[in-house]
mmCIF file of C-alpha atoms in Angstrom:
data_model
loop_
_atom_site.group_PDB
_atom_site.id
_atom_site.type_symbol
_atom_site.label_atom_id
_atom_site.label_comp_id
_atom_site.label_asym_id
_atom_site.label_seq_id
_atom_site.Cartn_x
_atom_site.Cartn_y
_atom_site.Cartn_z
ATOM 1 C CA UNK A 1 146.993 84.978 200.307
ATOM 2 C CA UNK A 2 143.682 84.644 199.045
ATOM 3 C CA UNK A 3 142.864 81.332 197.346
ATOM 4 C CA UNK A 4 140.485 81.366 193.731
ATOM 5 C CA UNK A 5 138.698 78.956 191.178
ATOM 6 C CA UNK A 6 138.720 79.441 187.618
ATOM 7 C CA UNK A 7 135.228 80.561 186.754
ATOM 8 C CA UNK A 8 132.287 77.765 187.039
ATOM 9 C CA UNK A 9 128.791 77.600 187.606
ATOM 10 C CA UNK A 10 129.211 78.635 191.020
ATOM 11 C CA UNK A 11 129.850 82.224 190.256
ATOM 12 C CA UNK A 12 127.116 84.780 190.950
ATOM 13 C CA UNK A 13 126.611 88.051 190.212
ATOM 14 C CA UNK A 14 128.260 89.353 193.704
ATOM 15 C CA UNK A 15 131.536 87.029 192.275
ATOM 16 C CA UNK A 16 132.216 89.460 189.197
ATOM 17 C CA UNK A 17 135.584 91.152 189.418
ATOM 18 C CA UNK A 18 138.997 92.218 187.854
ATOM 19 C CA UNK A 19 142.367 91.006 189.149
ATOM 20 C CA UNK A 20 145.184 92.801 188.584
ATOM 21 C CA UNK A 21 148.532 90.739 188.992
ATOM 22 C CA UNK A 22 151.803 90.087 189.058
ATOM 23 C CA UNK A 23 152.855 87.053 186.989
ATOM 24 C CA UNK A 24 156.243 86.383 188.863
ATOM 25 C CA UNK A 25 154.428 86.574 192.275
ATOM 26 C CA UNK A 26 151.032 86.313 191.677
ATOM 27 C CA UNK A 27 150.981 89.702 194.086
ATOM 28 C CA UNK A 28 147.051 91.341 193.396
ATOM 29 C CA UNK A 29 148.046 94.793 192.584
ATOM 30 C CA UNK A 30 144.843 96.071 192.150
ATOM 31 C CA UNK A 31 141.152 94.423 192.819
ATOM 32 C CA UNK A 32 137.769 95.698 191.655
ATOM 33 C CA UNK A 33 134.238 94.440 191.861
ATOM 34 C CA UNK A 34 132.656 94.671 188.937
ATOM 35 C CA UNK A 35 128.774 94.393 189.669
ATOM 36 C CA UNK A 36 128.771 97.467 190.535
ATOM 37 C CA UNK A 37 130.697 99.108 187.555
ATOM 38 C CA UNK A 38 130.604 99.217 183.579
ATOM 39 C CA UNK A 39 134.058 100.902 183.198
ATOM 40 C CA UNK A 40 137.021 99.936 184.548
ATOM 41 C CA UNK A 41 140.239 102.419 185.721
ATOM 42 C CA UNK A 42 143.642 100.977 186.763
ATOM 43 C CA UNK A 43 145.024 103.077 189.373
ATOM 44 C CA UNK A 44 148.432 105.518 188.365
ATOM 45 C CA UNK A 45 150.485 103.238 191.134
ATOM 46 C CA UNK A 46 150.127 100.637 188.692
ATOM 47 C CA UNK A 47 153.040 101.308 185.841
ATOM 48 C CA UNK A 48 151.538 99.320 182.600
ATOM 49 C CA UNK A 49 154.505 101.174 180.740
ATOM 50 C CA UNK A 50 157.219 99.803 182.758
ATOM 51 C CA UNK A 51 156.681 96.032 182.878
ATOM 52 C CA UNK A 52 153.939 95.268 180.397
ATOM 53 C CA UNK A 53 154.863 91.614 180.345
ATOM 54 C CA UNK A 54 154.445 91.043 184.013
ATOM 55 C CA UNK A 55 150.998 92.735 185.005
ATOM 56 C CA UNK A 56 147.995 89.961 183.892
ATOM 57 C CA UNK A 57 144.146 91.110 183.979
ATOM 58 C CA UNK A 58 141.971 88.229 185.369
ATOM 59 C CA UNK A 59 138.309 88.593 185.148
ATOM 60 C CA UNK A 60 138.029 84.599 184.970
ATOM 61 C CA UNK A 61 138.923 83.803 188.567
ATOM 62 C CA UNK A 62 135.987 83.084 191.607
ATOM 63 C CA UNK A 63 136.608 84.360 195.034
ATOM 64 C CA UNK A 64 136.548 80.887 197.268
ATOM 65 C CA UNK A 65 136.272 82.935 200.128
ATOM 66 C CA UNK A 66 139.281 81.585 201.579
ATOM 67 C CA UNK A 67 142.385 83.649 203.175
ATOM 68 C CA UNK A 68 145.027 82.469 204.754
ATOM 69 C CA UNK A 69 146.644 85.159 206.749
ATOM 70 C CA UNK A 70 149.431 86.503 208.710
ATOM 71 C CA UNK A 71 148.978 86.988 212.340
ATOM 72 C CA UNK A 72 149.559 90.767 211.303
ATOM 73 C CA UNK A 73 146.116 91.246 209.747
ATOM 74 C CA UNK A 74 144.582 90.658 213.300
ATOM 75 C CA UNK A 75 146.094 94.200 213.718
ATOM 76 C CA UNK A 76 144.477 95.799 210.310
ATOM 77 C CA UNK A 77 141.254 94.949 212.117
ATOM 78 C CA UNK A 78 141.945 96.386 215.762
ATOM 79 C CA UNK A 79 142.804 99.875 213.687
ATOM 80 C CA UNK A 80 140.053 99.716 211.704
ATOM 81 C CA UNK A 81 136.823 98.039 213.356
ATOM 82 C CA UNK A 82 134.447 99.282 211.160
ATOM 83 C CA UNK A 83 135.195 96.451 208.245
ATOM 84 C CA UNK A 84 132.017 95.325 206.915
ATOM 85 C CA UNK A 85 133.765 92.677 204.427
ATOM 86 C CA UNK A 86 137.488 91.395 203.940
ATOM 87 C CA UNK A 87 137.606 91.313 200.556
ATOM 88 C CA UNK A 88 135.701 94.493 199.906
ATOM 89 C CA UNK A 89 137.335 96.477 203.017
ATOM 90 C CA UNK A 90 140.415 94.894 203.713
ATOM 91 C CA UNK A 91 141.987 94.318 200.915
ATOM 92 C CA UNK A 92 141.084 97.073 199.006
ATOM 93 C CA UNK A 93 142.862 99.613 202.217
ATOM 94 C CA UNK A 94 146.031 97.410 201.865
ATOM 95 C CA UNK A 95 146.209 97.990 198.472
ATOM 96 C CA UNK A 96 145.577 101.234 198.323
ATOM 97 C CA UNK A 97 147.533 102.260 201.364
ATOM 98 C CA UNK A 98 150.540 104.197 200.790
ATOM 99 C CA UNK A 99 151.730 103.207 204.364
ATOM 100 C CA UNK A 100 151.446 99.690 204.828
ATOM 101 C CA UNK A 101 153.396 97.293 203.190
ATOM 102 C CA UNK A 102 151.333 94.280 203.261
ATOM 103 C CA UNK A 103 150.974 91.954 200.260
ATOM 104 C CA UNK A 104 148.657 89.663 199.263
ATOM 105 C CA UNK A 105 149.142 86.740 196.696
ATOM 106 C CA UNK A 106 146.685 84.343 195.215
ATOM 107 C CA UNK A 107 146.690 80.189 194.819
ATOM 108 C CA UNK A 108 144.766 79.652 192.138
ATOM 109 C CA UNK A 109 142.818 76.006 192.717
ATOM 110 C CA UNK A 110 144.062 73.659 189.822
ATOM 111 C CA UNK A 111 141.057 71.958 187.522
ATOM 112 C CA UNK A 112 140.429 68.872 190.066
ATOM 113 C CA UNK A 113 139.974 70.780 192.678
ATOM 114 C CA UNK A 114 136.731 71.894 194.599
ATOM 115 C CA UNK A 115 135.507 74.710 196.352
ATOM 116 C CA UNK A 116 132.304 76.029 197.138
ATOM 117 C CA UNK A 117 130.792 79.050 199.341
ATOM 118 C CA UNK A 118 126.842 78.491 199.475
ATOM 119 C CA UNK A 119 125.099 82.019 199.674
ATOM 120 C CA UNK A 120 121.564 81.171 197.995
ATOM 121 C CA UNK A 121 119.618 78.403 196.953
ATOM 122 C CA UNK A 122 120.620 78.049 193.762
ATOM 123 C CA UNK A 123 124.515 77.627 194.702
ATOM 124 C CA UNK A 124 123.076 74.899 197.224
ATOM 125 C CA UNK A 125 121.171 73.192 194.528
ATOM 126 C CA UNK A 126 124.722 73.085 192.189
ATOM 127 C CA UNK A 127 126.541 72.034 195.044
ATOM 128 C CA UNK A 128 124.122 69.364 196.008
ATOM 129 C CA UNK A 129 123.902 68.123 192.195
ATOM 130 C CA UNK A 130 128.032 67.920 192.286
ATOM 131 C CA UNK A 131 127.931 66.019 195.552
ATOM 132 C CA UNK A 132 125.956 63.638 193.735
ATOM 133 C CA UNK A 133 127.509 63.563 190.704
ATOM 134 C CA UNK A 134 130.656 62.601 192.628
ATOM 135 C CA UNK A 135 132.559 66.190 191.393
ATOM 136 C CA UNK A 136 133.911 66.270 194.682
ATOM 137 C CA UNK A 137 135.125 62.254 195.146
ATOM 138 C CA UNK A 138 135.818 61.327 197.322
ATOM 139 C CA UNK A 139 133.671 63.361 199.319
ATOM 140 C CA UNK A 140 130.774 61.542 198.315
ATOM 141 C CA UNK A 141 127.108 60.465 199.277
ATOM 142 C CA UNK A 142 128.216 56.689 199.958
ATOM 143 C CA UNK A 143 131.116 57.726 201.811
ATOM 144 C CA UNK A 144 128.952 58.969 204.315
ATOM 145 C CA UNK A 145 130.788 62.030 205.027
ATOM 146 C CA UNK A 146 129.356 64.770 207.307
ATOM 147 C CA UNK A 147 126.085 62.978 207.025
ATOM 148 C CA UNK A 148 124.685 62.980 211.039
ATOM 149 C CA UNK A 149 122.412 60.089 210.444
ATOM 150 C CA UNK A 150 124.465 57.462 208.588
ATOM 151 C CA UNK A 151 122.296 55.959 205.971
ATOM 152 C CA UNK A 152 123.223 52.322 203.898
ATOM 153 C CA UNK A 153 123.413 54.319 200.289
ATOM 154 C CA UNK A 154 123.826 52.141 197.204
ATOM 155 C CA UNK A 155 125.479 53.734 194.263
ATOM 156 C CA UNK A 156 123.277 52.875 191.588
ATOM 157 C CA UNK A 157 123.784 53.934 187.296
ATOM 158 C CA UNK A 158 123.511 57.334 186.501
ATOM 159 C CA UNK A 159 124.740 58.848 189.781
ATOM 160 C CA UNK A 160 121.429 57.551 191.540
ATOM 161 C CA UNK A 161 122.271 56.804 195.426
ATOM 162 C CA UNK A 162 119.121 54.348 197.109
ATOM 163 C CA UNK A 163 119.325 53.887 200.840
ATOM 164 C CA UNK A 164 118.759 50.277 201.708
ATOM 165 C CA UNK A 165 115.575 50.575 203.682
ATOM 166 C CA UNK A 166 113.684 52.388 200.931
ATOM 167 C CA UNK A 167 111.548 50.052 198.808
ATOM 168 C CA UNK A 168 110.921 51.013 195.351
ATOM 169 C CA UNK A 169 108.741 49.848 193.119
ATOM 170 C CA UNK A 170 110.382 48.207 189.657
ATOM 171 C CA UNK A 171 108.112 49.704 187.180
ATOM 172 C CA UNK A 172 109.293 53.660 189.168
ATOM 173 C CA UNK A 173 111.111 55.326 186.316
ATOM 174 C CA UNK A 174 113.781 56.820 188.490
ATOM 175 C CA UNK A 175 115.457 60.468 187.431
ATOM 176 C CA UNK A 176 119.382 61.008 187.027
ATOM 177 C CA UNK A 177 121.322 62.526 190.085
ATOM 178 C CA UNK A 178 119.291 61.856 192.660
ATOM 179 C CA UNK A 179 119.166 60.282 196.395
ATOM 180 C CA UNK A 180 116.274 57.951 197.406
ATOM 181 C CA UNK A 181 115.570 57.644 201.158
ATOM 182 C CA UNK A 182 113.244 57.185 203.600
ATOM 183 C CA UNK A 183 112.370 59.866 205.924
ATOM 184 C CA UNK A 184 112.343 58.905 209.324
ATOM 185 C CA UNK A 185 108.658 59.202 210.716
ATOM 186 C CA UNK A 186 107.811 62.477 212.721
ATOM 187 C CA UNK A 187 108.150 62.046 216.818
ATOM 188 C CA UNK A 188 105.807 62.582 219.267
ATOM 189 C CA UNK A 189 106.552 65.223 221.292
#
């Protein structure tokens, strides 16, 4: 299935899209992008009229870009190589496919969880600021985690991290959410 976030800042444009689902399953019946598109048609293999109560419209959900598959989708990719994008592509031929009977389901991540797919700078800059606002504990600055050079980082008030080499003057006024290092001086080659 195909896991998603209730919307947050991290949605862009290219995020924008209607889910149509199954409340008992959480099976996507139907999935549209909707940068593209001002109207919206549900497709006639959809029956509104026969369980009304069961078939939700989400439009408040973010891709995470994470599927977890069967070892049976290898095979949707063999037959058709020229996929550009799984969730444009893929699922959009198993749901529309009269022939296949492939389902997919989402996990929707609960409140306290994170997720992030970084495709411009300004989804790096909001993931940055949450790292440092400790969104994500406890994957966090001080913890050290994924950082190749391990710096000494202080958690200071206000989410301000200070490594312990760098020297700052007392009178610096010092912004919130922010990370205060020394660079290491450029090598000679």
């Amino acid at each position: 299935g195909d896991v998603y976030k209730r919307q947050s800042q991290l949605r862009t444009q290219d995020d924008e899209c209607l889910l149509i689902l199954d409340s008992r399953s959480n099976q996507i019946l139907d999935y549209k992008t909707l940068s593209d598109t001002d109207t919206i048609t549900i497709p006639d293999r959809i029956n509104l009229e026969k369980n009304p109560d069961n078939i939700v419209l989400r439009t408040d959900l973010v891709d995470t870009h994470i599927a977890i598959c069967s070892l049976e989708v290898l095979g949707h990719f063999i037959d058709n190589f020229d996929y550009n994008q799984m969730r444009d592509d893929l699922i959009a031929d198993l749901l529309e496919s009269e022939i296949v009977d492939d389902h997919i389901h989402v996990y929707e991540l609960g409140q306290e969880d994170y997720s992030a797919r970084i495709q411009n700078y300004r989804l790096l800059s909001q993931v940055s600021l949450d790292i440092i606002r400790r969104y994500n504990h406890p994957f966090v600055l001080n913890g050290n985690i994924g950082i190749k050079e391990k710096l000494n980082l202080s958690y200071l008030h206000q989410n301000v991290y200070r490594d312990d080499s760098c020297d700052i003057a007392h009178s610096a006024n010092m912004i919130n959410s922010c990370l205060l290092y020394t660079s290491p001086s450029p090598r000679d080659s």
